PDB file of C-alpha atoms in Angstrom:
ATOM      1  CA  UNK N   5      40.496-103.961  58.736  1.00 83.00           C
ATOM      2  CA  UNK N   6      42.626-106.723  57.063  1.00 92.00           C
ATOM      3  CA  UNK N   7      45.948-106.488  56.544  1.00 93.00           C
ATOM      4  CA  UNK N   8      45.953-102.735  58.277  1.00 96.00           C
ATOM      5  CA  UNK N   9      48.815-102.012  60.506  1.00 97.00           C
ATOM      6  CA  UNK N  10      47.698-100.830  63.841  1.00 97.00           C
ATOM      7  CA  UNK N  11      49.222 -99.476  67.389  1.00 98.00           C
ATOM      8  CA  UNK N  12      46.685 -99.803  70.465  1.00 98.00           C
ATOM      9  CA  UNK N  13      48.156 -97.779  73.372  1.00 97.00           C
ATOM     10  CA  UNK N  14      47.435 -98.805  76.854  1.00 96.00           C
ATOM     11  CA  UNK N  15      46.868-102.560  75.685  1.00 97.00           C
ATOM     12  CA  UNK N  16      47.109-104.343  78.879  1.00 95.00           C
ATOM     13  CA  UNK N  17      44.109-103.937  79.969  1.00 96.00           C
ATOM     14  CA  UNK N  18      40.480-101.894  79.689  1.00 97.00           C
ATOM     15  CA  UNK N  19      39.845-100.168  76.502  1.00 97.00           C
ATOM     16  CA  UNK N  20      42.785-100.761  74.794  1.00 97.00           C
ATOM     17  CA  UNK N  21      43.019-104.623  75.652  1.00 97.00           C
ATOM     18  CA  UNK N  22      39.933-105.287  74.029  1.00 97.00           C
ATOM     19  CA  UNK N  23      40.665-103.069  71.296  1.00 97.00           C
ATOM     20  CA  UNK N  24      43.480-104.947  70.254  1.00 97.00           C
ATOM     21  CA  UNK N  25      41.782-107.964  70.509  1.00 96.00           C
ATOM     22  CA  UNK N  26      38.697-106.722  67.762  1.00 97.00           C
ATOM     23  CA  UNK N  27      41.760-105.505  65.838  1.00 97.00           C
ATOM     24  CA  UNK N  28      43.635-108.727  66.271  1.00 97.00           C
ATOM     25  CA  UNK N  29      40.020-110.490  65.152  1.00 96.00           C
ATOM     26  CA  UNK N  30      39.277-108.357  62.428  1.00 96.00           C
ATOM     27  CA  UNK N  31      42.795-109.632  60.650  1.00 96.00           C
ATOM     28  CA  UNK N  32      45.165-106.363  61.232  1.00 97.00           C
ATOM     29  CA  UNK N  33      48.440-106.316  62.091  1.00 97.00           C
ATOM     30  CA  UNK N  34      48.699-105.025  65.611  1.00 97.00           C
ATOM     31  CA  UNK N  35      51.277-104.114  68.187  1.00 97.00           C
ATOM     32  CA  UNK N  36      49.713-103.367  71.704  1.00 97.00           C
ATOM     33  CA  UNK N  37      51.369-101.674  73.522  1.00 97.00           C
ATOM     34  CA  UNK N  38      51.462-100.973  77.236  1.00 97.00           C
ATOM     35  CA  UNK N  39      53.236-101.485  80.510  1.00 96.00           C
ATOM     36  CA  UNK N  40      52.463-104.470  82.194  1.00 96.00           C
ATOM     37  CA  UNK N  41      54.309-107.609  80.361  1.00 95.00           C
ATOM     38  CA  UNK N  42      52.041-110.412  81.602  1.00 97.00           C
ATOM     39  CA  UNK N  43      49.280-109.276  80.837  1.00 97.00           C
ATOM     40  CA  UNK N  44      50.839-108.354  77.110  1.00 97.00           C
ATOM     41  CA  UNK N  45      51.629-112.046  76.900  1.00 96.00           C
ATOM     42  CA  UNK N  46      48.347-113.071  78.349  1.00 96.00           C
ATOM     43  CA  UNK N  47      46.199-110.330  75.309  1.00 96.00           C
ATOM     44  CA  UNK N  48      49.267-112.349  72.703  1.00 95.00           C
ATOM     45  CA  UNK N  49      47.906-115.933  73.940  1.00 95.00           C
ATOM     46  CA  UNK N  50      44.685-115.217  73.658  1.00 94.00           C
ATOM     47  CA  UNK N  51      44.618-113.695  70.258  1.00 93.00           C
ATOM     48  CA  UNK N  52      46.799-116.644  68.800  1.00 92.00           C
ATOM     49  CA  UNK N  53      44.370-117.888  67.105  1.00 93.00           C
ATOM     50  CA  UNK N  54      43.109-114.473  65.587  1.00 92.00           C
ATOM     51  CA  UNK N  55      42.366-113.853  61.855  1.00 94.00           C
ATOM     52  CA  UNK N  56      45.211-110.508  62.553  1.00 93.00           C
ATOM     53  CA  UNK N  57      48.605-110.825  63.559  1.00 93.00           C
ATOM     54  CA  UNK N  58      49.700-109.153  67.264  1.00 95.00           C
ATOM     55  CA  UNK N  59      53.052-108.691  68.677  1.00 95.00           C
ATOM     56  CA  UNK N  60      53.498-106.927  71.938  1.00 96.00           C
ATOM     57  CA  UNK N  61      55.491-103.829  72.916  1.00 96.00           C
ATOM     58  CA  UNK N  62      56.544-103.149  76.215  1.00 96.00           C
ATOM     59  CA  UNK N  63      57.023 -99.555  76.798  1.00 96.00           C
ATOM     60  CA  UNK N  64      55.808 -96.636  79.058  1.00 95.00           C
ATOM     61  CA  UNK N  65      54.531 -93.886  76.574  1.00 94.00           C
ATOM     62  CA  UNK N  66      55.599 -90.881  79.329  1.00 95.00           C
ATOM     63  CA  UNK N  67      59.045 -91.990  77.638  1.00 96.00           C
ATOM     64  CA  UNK N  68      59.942 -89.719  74.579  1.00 96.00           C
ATOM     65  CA  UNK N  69      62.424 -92.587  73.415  1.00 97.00           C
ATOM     66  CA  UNK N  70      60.052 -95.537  74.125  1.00 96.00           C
ATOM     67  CA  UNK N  71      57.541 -93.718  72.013  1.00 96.00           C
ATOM     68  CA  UNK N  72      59.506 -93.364  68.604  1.00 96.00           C
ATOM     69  CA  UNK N  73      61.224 -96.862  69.442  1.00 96.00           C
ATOM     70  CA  UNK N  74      57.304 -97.968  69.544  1.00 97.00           C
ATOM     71  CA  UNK N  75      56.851 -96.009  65.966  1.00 97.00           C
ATOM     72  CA  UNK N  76      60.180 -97.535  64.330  1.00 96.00           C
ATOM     73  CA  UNK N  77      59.896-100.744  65.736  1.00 94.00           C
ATOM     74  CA  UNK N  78      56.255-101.086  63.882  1.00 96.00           C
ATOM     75  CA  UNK N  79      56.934 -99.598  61.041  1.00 97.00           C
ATOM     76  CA  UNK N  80      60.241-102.004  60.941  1.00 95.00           C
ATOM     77  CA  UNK N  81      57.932-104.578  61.237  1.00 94.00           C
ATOM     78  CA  UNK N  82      54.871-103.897  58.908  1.00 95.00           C
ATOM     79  CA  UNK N  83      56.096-100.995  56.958  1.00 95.00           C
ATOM     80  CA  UNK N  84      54.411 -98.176  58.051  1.00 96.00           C
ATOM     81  CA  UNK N  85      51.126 -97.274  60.794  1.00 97.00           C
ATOM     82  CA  UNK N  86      47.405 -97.129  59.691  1.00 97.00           C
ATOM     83  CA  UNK N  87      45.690 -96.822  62.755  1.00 97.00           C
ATOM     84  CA  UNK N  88      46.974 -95.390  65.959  1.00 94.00           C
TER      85      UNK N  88
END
């Protein structure tokens, strides 16, 4: 998936960590997202080194306004979503 943009929900952990991570690997552009800022910084660290770009996005998706800042804030950044 080079090159796609992708969100990955719930990225602090589980399912979603390590699905940011293959994303991350596989060269996307990713923004995980999820509630828990260390270990955000700790899934960024980790993929520094990854063929993809990640950023992280603290935000709590119950939130109405955290979710479309999550949507402009990525498309801002990479110009529109792929994968979510």
């Amino acid at each position: 998936m080079v090159g796609k943009s992708v969100i990955v929900t719930g990225a602090s952990s589980g399912i979603g960590y390590k699905s940011a991570q293959q994303f991350a690997a596989e060269g996307s552009r990713v923004v995980a997202c999820g509630r828990n800022e260390k270990a955000l910084a700790g899934l960024r660290d980790e993929c520094a080194d990854s063929e993809g770009e990640i950023r992280i996005h603290l935000a709590d998706l119950r939130e109405t306004t955290q979710v479309e800042r999550l949507v402009t804030d990525t498309v801002d950044a990479f110009g529109g979503i792929d994968v979510l």
